[in-house]
Every structure is written in structure tokens, then in C-alpha cells.
Amino acid sequence: MRKAEVRMEPTPKELAELFDLARKLEGMLIIFARCRVHYEGRAKSELGEGDRIIMIKPDGSFLIHQKKKREPVNWQPPGSKVRLELRNVPTIVSVRRKPREILEVELLETYMVSAFFAEDYEALKLSGSEAEMAALIFSNPDVIEPGFKPLFREKPVRHGIVDVLGVDKEGNLVVLELKRRKADLHAVSQLKRYVEALREENPGKIVRGILVAPSITAGAQRLLEKEGLEFRRMEPPKRKEKRKSRQKTLDFL
Amino acid sequence: MRKAEVRMEPTPKELAELFDLARKLEGMLIIFARCRVHYEGRAKSELGEGDRIIMIKPDGSFLIHQKKKREPVNWQPPGSKVRLELRNVPTIVSVRRKPREILEVELLETYMVSAFFAEDYEALKLSGSEAEMAALIFSNPDVIEPGFKPLFREKPVRHGIVDVLGVDKEGNLVVLELKRRKADLHAVSQLKRYVEALREENPGKIVRGILVAPSITAGAQRLLEKEGLEFRRMEPPKRKEKRKSRQKTLDFL
DNA sequence: GTGTCTATATCGTTG
DNA sequence: CAACGATGTAGACAC
């Protein structure tokens, strides 16, 4: 069996065969087609006739791409059930259970169908995330301020979950809200919500709130100052490596 | 010229030819390959060897899909500049200018490359958005409450932009925050931020805040009540049609 | 361009 | 499963 199978201008029968083969062997499908698309679920949409690329993955993910934009024009997430119906016009139907969503693609003309029996055991190793900012703060708390002691990570409070909760050198409670990119109004609102919750839960205690991010928008800065909150500049650290991938062992050598 | 061109197990030269053809004629490219991926920009990532599908669009969009999930494992947004470099290993390089981001894909083995010269003049017609909730409220304000009068849509206030600003039958200011899906803590924080801004800007005035959504999480409900804000249940309306697509005219008939 | 917000957001994690 | 928050969020729109 080859890794890739292709049929140009397939008949409905050829289309169905490759569709079934991909299903059985857990291959990915790519279809070039002129099609119409109907979606109904959380919202509802219609897409008139045009040429698009359809991608169907063995986990049920379903993507329809036009020739612009990073985002698919229509899609179905993993877990959806897909089938090919040979109506007057061959139609791909994908159903998601919860919430119930249906995607139908009428294949008016299929230029190419291909199946790819991909083998892939690697996972992305990403660096520069908010989680790595937190790790840095715990390993080197002085990046926040001298004497800062982080105590909890992802600490649930009354109205949400605080990124980092600690104490300053005076013993005051300190809430950190971390953002890996420029902090906006939303980030300030979030921090304010946590600070207010902690003040309620700790009457009489001083509770400081610090927004930690590489930069901040003008509007967020205004709101931050009005609320008596603080800002500490910090870049998300980019490591050389991060272990997350499955190791490839060569036992048999 | 056919709509689709395919090369199985292409040589680097064949790969380059189809790559250039797609570029020149604004076609979409699909490549099945065993590859490694390196990304550096806002963050940094590495992806070890494995089989993936690569999609390159004429607008510069660049997607690398593994066989699971709706999201590409790596990507580049529209506007990026892509080129094929015939090094020891053929390598696709995509560069984004602002922010500066580089994506490199080493093609260790190319199983298939295909170009699709897609023609598509249709745009998605979507219904059930937040914008349509707002339209419904303006055309039929009683869905909020008897006597409600919406005055502004997307009204900038001190710390953000209010979805709908109006007055109730008593003449009090009313801020609506619309959500097309279940409202969460973020939605309540947002509403609270607007209400507080409007109370500051209108001293002495009563300002009500109403969260309008199909449902609300338990935590959001708690915070909403504590803050003296209100909830009004409303489903995003799904229309039969919505005009957004380019009309196909048949002048010559 | 920056700032603000929506999204059929998707995704991971936790209770 | 619901809830909560991150995301290299992307995309749209106003200023």
C-alpha cells in the first residue's frame, strides 16, 4: 500500500471507494471540488457554488477551505461522524452530536480526490507560553520584585482562577495575572475580579494586583491606574527545547 | 490548463515547477510529505519528523495539518511570503513581516504535490451572530423588556465599547452585553466594566446592566447577582437567508 | 497602524 | 459533563 492514493476526475464509485479506504485505514482525505455547503448548528450558514479544498481527518475533523484566509470557511470539529451519500449529487454529510450540528457538502464536480495514510508520532514542542512565564516566576520570584514569594499557581478563588497568588515582603497578598502578549482591557478586568474576590475573602488584608505582560495597551493602562493595580513588564521566555514529544527508541538496533 | 495538477513522488525539480506554477496562477497547493517544522516568532516551536498535509494559499496563508484536530499544528497567516529553497533537503520558508515570524518546513520525503486553480466568487452567508441579536433588539426592543428603548450600538465609553446602550421606561440608562452563547465570568466582568464607566460618566443617574444570552454559567450567575446586574435569556436568531454574497449576474443572457 | 471585541472560536485542564 | 481560561488565537471594525 502506498502512502498516497489519488484519483483525478473520479466517478462517484471511485470517490466512494477512496472515501471508504481512507475511513478504514485511518487516512486523511483531500478533495478538490466545486461544491455548495450548508451548515446548521450553533449558527447557520450557506455557501454558494465555488471551488474549494475539503480536508477530512480520521478523528472526524472536517475542513472546507476557500483560497483565502487561514480559517476554514466551514468546518466540523473532531468527533464528528462523516459519511458520503450518493444522491443525485454526491454529498458529504458530517454530524456532530453535542451540540447537534450538521454540515452538508454537495460535490457538484470533483476534480481530484486523494487519501494520505500518514504516520506521525511527534507532538509540537512549544516555548514562550504563559505557563513558561509562571515557571520562570516560581524559579526566580525576584523578576516580580525583591522579596516576592509565589505560593499558588492556578488558585481557585470565588469568582475565577488566579494565575499566581503570593505574598510580598510586607506580607500583603499579591495576585499576578500573566499575559504572554500585550495586555488589554480584558486582562485588567480579569485581574480586578480576582483582587476584589480576594479582598472579600480576606477582610482587613491588603491585596495587591499586578498585571505581568510584555506590554500594555493605553486603555488598559488607564483602567489599571484608576483601579490602583500595578504593571510589571515581562517577556515570555523562549527556551531552546521543551520536552513534550514522544521519544523515538531504536531498541532493535 | 486543467483545474488540478498532481505529481506523485515528485523530484525537487517537479516540486519547484508546480510550486512556481501555483504561485504564478494563484493556485492553492497541497503537499503530502514527511517533514520537520521549525517556527519562531511570537513564540517558538519545533515539530519532529512525521507525515503531514501542507496547504499554501495564494494570499500567503500557510497551514500544516497533522491527522488530528481542527487546528493546524503550525501555520502562517495571510500576507506571509513563501518560497521553496532547494537545499540538501527541499525546504519551504514562509516569512511574516509584522510581527516578524518565520516558518520553515523541511521536506524529507514528498509523497504528492498538487495545485488547484480554484475559482470561487461566493462568500459565506452566516446567521445567528451577535450582530443579528442586536438587530433583533433594535427592531423589537420589547424582547428586552416593555418600554426599553435602544439608543446606541457599539457605543464607546471610557473603558471599552458597549454593545447596546438604551433607556428603560423610567428613563434609567441601560447597558446590554450580548453573547450568542452561554455567558461566562468574562461576560459579567465586561458588563460590570461598562456599567461602572457609565456611572462615572453620568453621576446621579441610575445605570442598569443586563446580560443578554441564551444561558449563563453558575459562576457567572453568582457574580452577576452579587454585582446587582441582570440577565435576560435570548437565543441568537437564525434567519433563512442573509445577504452577504456577491450576486451572480447574468447580463449576457 | 493600535485598540477593542467577536467567534459555529478551538483546546486543555480541572472539579 | 460543565466551567474556566489560554491561544503564535484569527478576523472584523473603528479610530
PDB file of C-alpha atoms in Angstrom, chain A residues 2-6 8 26 28-30 32-34 39-53 55 57-59 61-63 65-78 111-112 114-129 158-160 180 185-186 189-190 192-194 196 200 219 222-223 226-227 236 238-241 248, chain B residues 2-6 8 26 28-34 39-53 55 57-59 61-63 65-78 111-112 114-129 158-160 180 185-186 189-190 192-193 196 200 219 222-223 226-227 236 238-241 248:
ATOM      1  CA  ARG A   2       1.335   3.377  -0.951  1.00  0.00           C
ATOM      2  CA  LYS A   3       1.216   6.332   1.397  1.00  0.00           C
ATOM      3  CA  ALA A   4      -0.903   8.313  -1.039  1.00  0.00           C
ATOM      4  CA  GLU A   5      -3.673   7.410  -3.449  1.00  0.00           C
ATOM      5  CA  VAL A   6      -5.037   9.863  -5.986  1.00  0.00           C
ATOM      6  CA  MET A   8      -8.376  12.562 -10.986  1.00  0.00           C
ATOM      7  CA  GLU A  26      -7.475   5.988   9.082  1.00  0.00           C
ATOM      8  CA  MET A  28      -6.632  11.790   5.654  1.00  0.00           C
ATOM      9  CA  LEU A  29      -8.726  12.803   2.683  1.00  0.00           C
ATOM     10  CA  ILE A  30      -8.222  15.776   0.402  1.00  0.00           C
ATOM     11  CA  PHE A  32     -10.685  19.393  -4.816  1.00  0.00           C
ATOM     12  CA  ALA A  33     -14.249  20.150  -5.806  1.00  0.00           C
ATOM     13  CA  ARG A  34     -16.816  22.629  -6.965  1.00  0.00           C
ATOM     14  CA  TYR A  39     -24.341  24.273   7.906  1.00  0.00           C
ATOM     15  CA  GLU A  40     -26.745  24.320  10.785  1.00  0.00           C
ATOM     16  CA  GLY A  41     -25.953  24.067  14.458  1.00  0.00           C
ATOM     17  CA  ARG A  42     -24.846  26.723  16.916  1.00  0.00           C
ATOM     18  CA  ALA A  43     -25.368  29.077  13.997  1.00  0.00           C
ATOM     19  CA  LYS A  44     -26.466  28.537  10.424  1.00  0.00           C
ATOM     20  CA  SER A  45     -24.769  29.247   7.131  1.00  0.00           C
ATOM     21  CA  GLU A  46     -24.976  28.825   3.396  1.00  0.00           C
ATOM     22  CA  LEU A  47     -22.147  28.917   0.894  1.00  0.00           C
ATOM     23  CA  GLY A  48     -22.936  29.048  -2.813  1.00  0.00           C
ATOM     24  CA  GLU A  49     -21.194  27.270  -5.621  1.00  0.00           C
ATOM     25  CA  GLY A  50     -17.424  27.529  -5.909  1.00  0.00           C
ATOM     26  CA  ASP A  51     -14.119  25.636  -5.937  1.00  0.00           C
ATOM     27  CA  ARG A  52     -12.766  24.612  -2.534  1.00  0.00           C
ATOM     28  CA  ILE A  53     -10.437  22.175  -0.855  1.00  0.00           C
ATOM     29  CA  MET A  55      -9.994  18.003   4.233  1.00  0.00           C
ATOM     30  CA  LYS A  57      -9.279  13.680   9.123  1.00  0.00           C
ATOM     31  CA  PRO A  58      -9.616  10.257  10.715  1.00  0.00           C
ATOM     32  CA  ASP A  59     -10.653  11.856  14.027  1.00  0.00           C
ATOM     33  CA  SER A  61     -12.275  16.854  11.888  1.00  0.00           C
ATOM     34  CA  PHE A  62     -13.663  18.349   8.701  1.00  0.00           C
ATOM     35  CA  LEU A  63     -12.393  21.493   6.994  1.00  0.00           C
ATOM     36  CA  HIS A  65     -11.014  25.932   2.661  1.00  0.00           C
ATOM     37  CA  GLN A  66     -11.534  28.736   0.195  1.00  0.00           C
ATOM     38  CA  LYS A  67      -8.489  30.253  -1.430  1.00  0.00           C
ATOM     39  CA  LYS A  68      -8.039  32.972   1.155  1.00  0.00           C
ATOM     40  CA  LYS A  69      -7.571  33.205   4.915  1.00  0.00           C
ATOM     41  CA  ARG A  70      -6.102  30.902   7.492  1.00  0.00           C
ATOM     42  CA  GLU A  71      -9.510  29.833   8.734  1.00  0.00           C
ATOM     43  CA  PRO A  72     -11.736  27.272   7.018  1.00  0.00           C
ATOM     44  CA  VAL A  73     -14.971  28.792   5.701  1.00  0.00           C
ATOM     45  CA  ASN A  74     -16.899  25.866   7.159  1.00  0.00           C
ATOM     46  CA  TRP A  75     -15.807  23.051   9.411  1.00  0.00           C
ATOM     47  CA  GLN A  76     -16.695  20.368  11.893  1.00  0.00           C
ATOM     48  CA  PRO A  77     -14.577  19.644  14.974  1.00  0.00           C
ATOM     49  CA  PRO A  78     -13.028  16.291  15.997  1.00  0.00           C
ATOM     50  CA  TYR A 111     -11.630  17.454  -9.759  1.00  0.00           C
ATOM     51  CA  MET A 112      -9.470  15.273  -7.562  1.00  0.00           C
ATOM     52  CA  SER A 114      -6.731  11.802  -2.599  1.00  0.00           C
ATOM     53  CA  ALA A 115      -6.069   9.788   0.520  1.00  0.00           C
ATOM     54  CA  PHE A 116      -2.944  10.124   2.639  1.00  0.00           C
ATOM     55  CA  PHE A 117      -2.045   7.343   5.042  1.00  0.00           C
ATOM     56  CA  ALA A 118       0.058   9.474   7.309  1.00  0.00           C
ATOM     57  CA  GLU A 119       2.283   8.192  10.085  1.00  0.00           C
ATOM     58  CA  ASP A 120       3.088  10.746  12.718  1.00  0.00           C
ATOM     59  CA  TYR A 121       4.249  10.156  16.267  1.00  0.00           C
ATOM     60  CA  GLU A 122       5.517  13.612  17.073  1.00  0.00           C
ATOM     61  CA  ALA A 123       3.898  16.348  19.127  1.00  0.00           C
ATOM     62  CA  LEU A 124       4.636  20.049  18.932  1.00  0.00           C
ATOM     63  CA  LYS A 125       7.218  21.390  21.353  1.00  0.00           C
ATOM     64  CA  LEU A 126       6.172  24.970  22.027  1.00  0.00           C
ATOM     65  CA  SER A 127       8.047  27.583  24.005  1.00  0.00           C
ATOM     66  CA  GLY A 128       7.057  31.077  25.037  1.00  0.00           C
ATOM     67  CA  SER A 129       3.706  30.295  26.632  1.00  0.00           C
ATOM     68  CA  ARG A 158     -14.615  32.904  44.491  1.00  0.00           C
ATOM     69  CA  HIS A 159     -15.074  34.291  41.022  1.00  0.00           C
ATOM     70  CA  GLY A 160     -12.408  32.642  38.936  1.00  0.00           C
ATOM     71  CA  ARG A 180       2.154  36.318  27.101  1.00  0.00           C
ATOM     72  CA  LEU A 185      -8.796  45.847  28.978  1.00  0.00           C
ATOM     73  CA  HIS A 186      -9.947  42.280  29.298  1.00  0.00           C
ATOM     74  CA  SER A 189     -10.932  43.294  34.228  1.00  0.00           C
ATOM     75  CA  GLN A 190      -9.813  39.785  34.964  1.00  0.00           C
ATOM     76  CA  LYS A 192      -9.669  43.319  39.081  1.00  0.00           C
ATOM     77  CA  ARG A 193     -12.177  40.489  39.502  1.00  0.00           C
ATOM     78  CA  TYR A 194      -9.607  38.337  41.321  1.00  0.00           C
ATOM     79  CA  GLU A 196     -11.933  42.020  44.584  1.00  0.00           C
ATOM     80  CA  GLU A 200     -13.739  39.861  50.214  1.00  0.00           C
ATOM     81  CA  GLY A 219      -6.733  51.921  27.560  1.00  0.00           C
ATOM     82  CA  ARG A 222      -5.755  53.905  32.185  1.00  0.00           C
ATOM     83  CA  LEU A 223      -8.095  51.385  33.798  1.00  0.00           C
ATOM     84  CA  LYS A 226      -7.749  54.042  38.113  1.00  0.00           C
ATOM     85  CA  GLU A 227      -8.188  50.740  39.943  1.00  0.00           C
ATOM     86  CA  PRO A 236       7.572  35.226  27.844  1.00  0.00           C
ATOM     87  CA  LYS A 238      11.702  31.199  24.791  1.00  0.00           C
ATOM     88  CA  ARG A 239      13.651  28.098  25.650  1.00  0.00           C
ATOM     89  CA  LYS A 240      15.891  26.206  23.292  1.00  0.00           C
ATOM     90  CA  GLU A 241      13.989  22.943  23.788  1.00  0.00           C
ATOM     91  CA  LYS A 248      11.685   7.581  19.299  1.00  0.00           C
TER      92      LYS A 248
ATOM     93  CA  ARG B   2      -6.749  21.802 -16.020  1.00  0.00           C
ATOM     94  CA  LYS B   3      -8.124  22.868 -12.679  1.00  0.00           C
ATOM     95  CA  ALA B   4      -5.870  20.444 -10.863  1.00  0.00           C
ATOM     96  CA  GLU B   5      -2.307  19.251 -11.416  1.00  0.00           C
ATOM     97  CA  VAL B   6      -0.788  16.391  -9.461  1.00  0.00           C
ATOM     98  CA  MET B   8       3.294  11.706  -7.298  1.00  0.00           C
ATOM     99  CA  GLU B  26      -2.725  31.946  -7.893  1.00  0.00           C
ATOM    100  CA  MET B  28      -3.720  26.541  -3.943  1.00  0.00           C
ATOM    101  CA  LEU B  29      -1.032  23.992  -3.153  1.00  0.00           C
ATOM    102  CA  ILE B  30      -1.437  20.720  -1.287  1.00  0.00           C
ATOM    103  CA  ILE B  31       1.612  18.685  -0.356  1.00  0.00           C
ATOM    104  CA  PHE B  32       1.710  15.283   1.333  1.00  0.00           C
ATOM    105  CA  ALA B  33       5.114  14.954   2.941  1.00  0.00           C
ATOM    106  CA  ARG B  34       7.244  13.591   5.702  1.00  0.00           C
ATOM    107  CA  TYR B  39       8.777  28.140  13.904  1.00  0.00           C
ATOM    108  CA  GLU B  40       9.995  31.275  15.574  1.00  0.00           C
ATOM    109  CA  GLY B  41       8.115  34.497  16.118  1.00  0.00           C
ATOM    110  CA  ARG B  42       5.670  35.470  18.851  1.00  0.00           C
ATOM    111  CA  ALA B  43       6.595  32.098  20.318  1.00  0.00           C
ATOM    112  CA  LYS B  44       8.885  29.318  19.183  1.00  0.00           C
ATOM    113  CA  SER B  45       8.226  25.705  18.302  1.00  0.00           C
ATOM    114  CA  GLU B  46       9.759  22.545  16.930  1.00  0.00           C
ATOM    115  CA  LEU B  47       7.976  19.613  15.368  1.00  0.00           C
ATOM    116  CA  GLY B  48       9.900  16.404  14.715  1.00  0.00           C
ATOM    117  CA  GLU B  49       9.705  14.131  11.733  1.00  0.00           C
ATOM    118  CA  GLY B  50       6.285  12.887  10.612  1.00  0.00           C
ATOM    119  CA  ASP B  51       3.740  12.784   7.786  1.00  0.00           C
ATOM    120  CA  ARG B  52       1.609  15.899   7.365  1.00  0.00           C
ATOM    121  CA  ILE B  53      -0.508  17.773   4.869  1.00  0.00           C
ATOM    122  CA  MET B  55      -1.640  23.769   2.379  1.00  0.00           C
ATOM    123  CA  LYS B  57      -2.912  29.599  -0.384  1.00  0.00           C
ATOM    124  CA  PRO B  58      -2.312  32.382  -2.886  1.00  0.00           C
ATOM    125  CA  ASP B  59      -2.872  35.022  -0.193  1.00  0.00           C
ATOM    126  CA  SER B  61      -1.868  31.629   4.251  1.00  0.00           C
ATOM    127  CA  PHE B  62       0.111  28.525   5.170  1.00  0.00           C
ATOM    128  CA  LEU B  63      -1.205  25.534   7.087  1.00  0.00           C
ATOM    129  CA  HIS B  65      -2.053  19.682   9.410  1.00  0.00           C
ATOM    130  CA  GLN B  66      -1.404  16.563  11.396  1.00  0.00           C
ATOM    131  CA  LYS B  67      -4.002  13.823  11.288  1.00  0.00           C
ATOM    132  CA  LYS B  68      -5.927  15.034  14.297  1.00  0.00           C
ATOM    133  CA  LYS B  69      -7.672  18.218  15.414  1.00  0.00           C
ATOM    134  CA  ARG B  70      -9.324  21.067  13.603  1.00  0.00           C
ATOM    135  CA  GLU B  71      -6.365  23.363  14.120  1.00  0.00           C
ATOM    136  CA  PRO B  72      -3.175  23.285  12.076  1.00  0.00           C
ATOM    137  CA  VAL B  73      -0.145  22.304  14.142  1.00  0.00           C
ATOM    138  CA  ASN B  74       1.805  25.166  12.573  1.00  0.00           C
ATOM    139  CA  TRP B  75       0.724  27.949  10.286  1.00  0.00           C
ATOM    140  CA  GLN B  76       1.339  31.366   8.851  1.00  0.00           C
ATOM    141  CA  PRO B  77      -1.453  33.930   8.398  1.00  0.00           C
ATOM    142  CA  PRO B  78      -2.439  35.728   5.151  1.00  0.00           C
ATOM    143  CA  TYR B 111       4.695  11.779  -1.472  1.00  0.00           C
ATOM    144  CA  MET B 112       2.498  14.046  -3.546  1.00  0.00           C
ATOM    145  CA  SER B 114      -0.850  19.138  -6.209  1.00  0.00           C
ATOM    146  CA  ALA B 115      -2.025  22.527  -7.365  1.00  0.00           C
ATOM    147  CA  PHE B 116      -5.659  23.562  -7.523  1.00  0.00           C
ATOM    148  CA  PHE B 117      -6.642  26.541  -9.655  1.00  0.00           C
ATOM    149  CA  ALA B 118      -9.824  27.293  -7.799  1.00  0.00           C
ATOM    150  CA  GLU B 119     -12.485  29.739  -8.945  1.00  0.00           C
ATOM    151  CA  ASP B 120     -14.699  30.983  -6.175  1.00  0.00           C
ATOM    152  CA  TYR B 121     -16.829  34.113  -6.096  1.00  0.00           C
ATOM    153  CA  GLU B 122     -19.061  33.252  -3.192  1.00  0.00           C
ATOM    154  CA  ALA B 123     -18.911  34.458   0.393  1.00  0.00           C
ATOM    155  CA  LEU B 124     -20.399  32.752   3.413  1.00  0.00           C
ATOM    156  CA  LYS B 125     -23.885  33.806   4.433  1.00  0.00           C
ATOM    157  CA  LEU B 126     -23.981  33.342   8.189  1.00  0.00           C
ATOM    158  CA  SER B 127     -26.907  33.705  10.532  1.00  0.00           C
ATOM    159  CA  GLY B 128     -27.104  33.506  14.283  1.00  0.00           C
ATOM    160  CA  SER B 129     -24.394  36.002  15.168  1.00  0.00           C
ATOM    161  CA  ARG B 158     -14.416  55.281  28.919  1.00  0.00           C
ATOM    162  CA  HIS B 159     -13.147  51.753  29.316  1.00  0.00           C
ATOM    163  CA  GLY B 160     -14.460  49.880  26.328  1.00  0.00           C
ATOM    164  CA  ARG B 180     -24.513  34.470  21.260  1.00  0.00           C
ATOM    165  CA  LEU B 185     -17.468  35.172  34.061  1.00  0.00           C
ATOM    166  CA  HIS B 186     -15.727  37.186  31.363  1.00  0.00           C
ATOM    167  CA  SER B 189     -16.761  41.355  34.083  1.00  0.00           C
ATOM    168  CA  GLN B 190     -17.181  43.082  30.763  1.00  0.00           C
ATOM    169  CA  LYS B 192     -19.554  45.406  35.029  1.00  0.00           C
ATOM    170  CA  ARG B 193     -16.748  47.419  33.467  1.00  0.00           C
ATOM    171  CA  GLU B 196     -19.062  51.341  36.216  1.00  0.00           C
ATOM    172  CA  GLU B 200     -18.834  57.625  36.490  1.00  0.00           C
ATOM    173  CA  GLY B 219     -20.330  31.114  38.407  1.00  0.00           C
ATOM    174  CA  ARG B 222     -23.297  34.264  41.176  1.00  0.00           C
ATOM    175  CA  LEU B 223     -21.111  37.203  40.189  1.00  0.00           C
ATOM    176  CA  LYS B 226     -23.537  39.979  43.677  1.00  0.00           C
ATOM    177  CA  GLU B 227     -22.969  42.972  41.395  1.00  0.00           C
ATOM    178  CA  PRO B 236     -29.434  34.315  18.643  1.00  0.00           C
ATOM    179  CA  LYS B 238     -31.308  32.174  12.787  1.00  0.00           C
ATOM    180  CA  ARG B 239     -32.656  33.697   9.625  1.00  0.00           C
ATOM    181  CA  LYS B 240     -33.464  31.824   6.465  1.00  0.00           C
ATOM    182  CA  GLU B 241     -31.129  33.995   4.388  1.00  0.00           C
ATOM    183  CA  LYS B 248     -24.137  36.463  -9.741  1.00  0.00           C
TER     184      LYS B 248
END
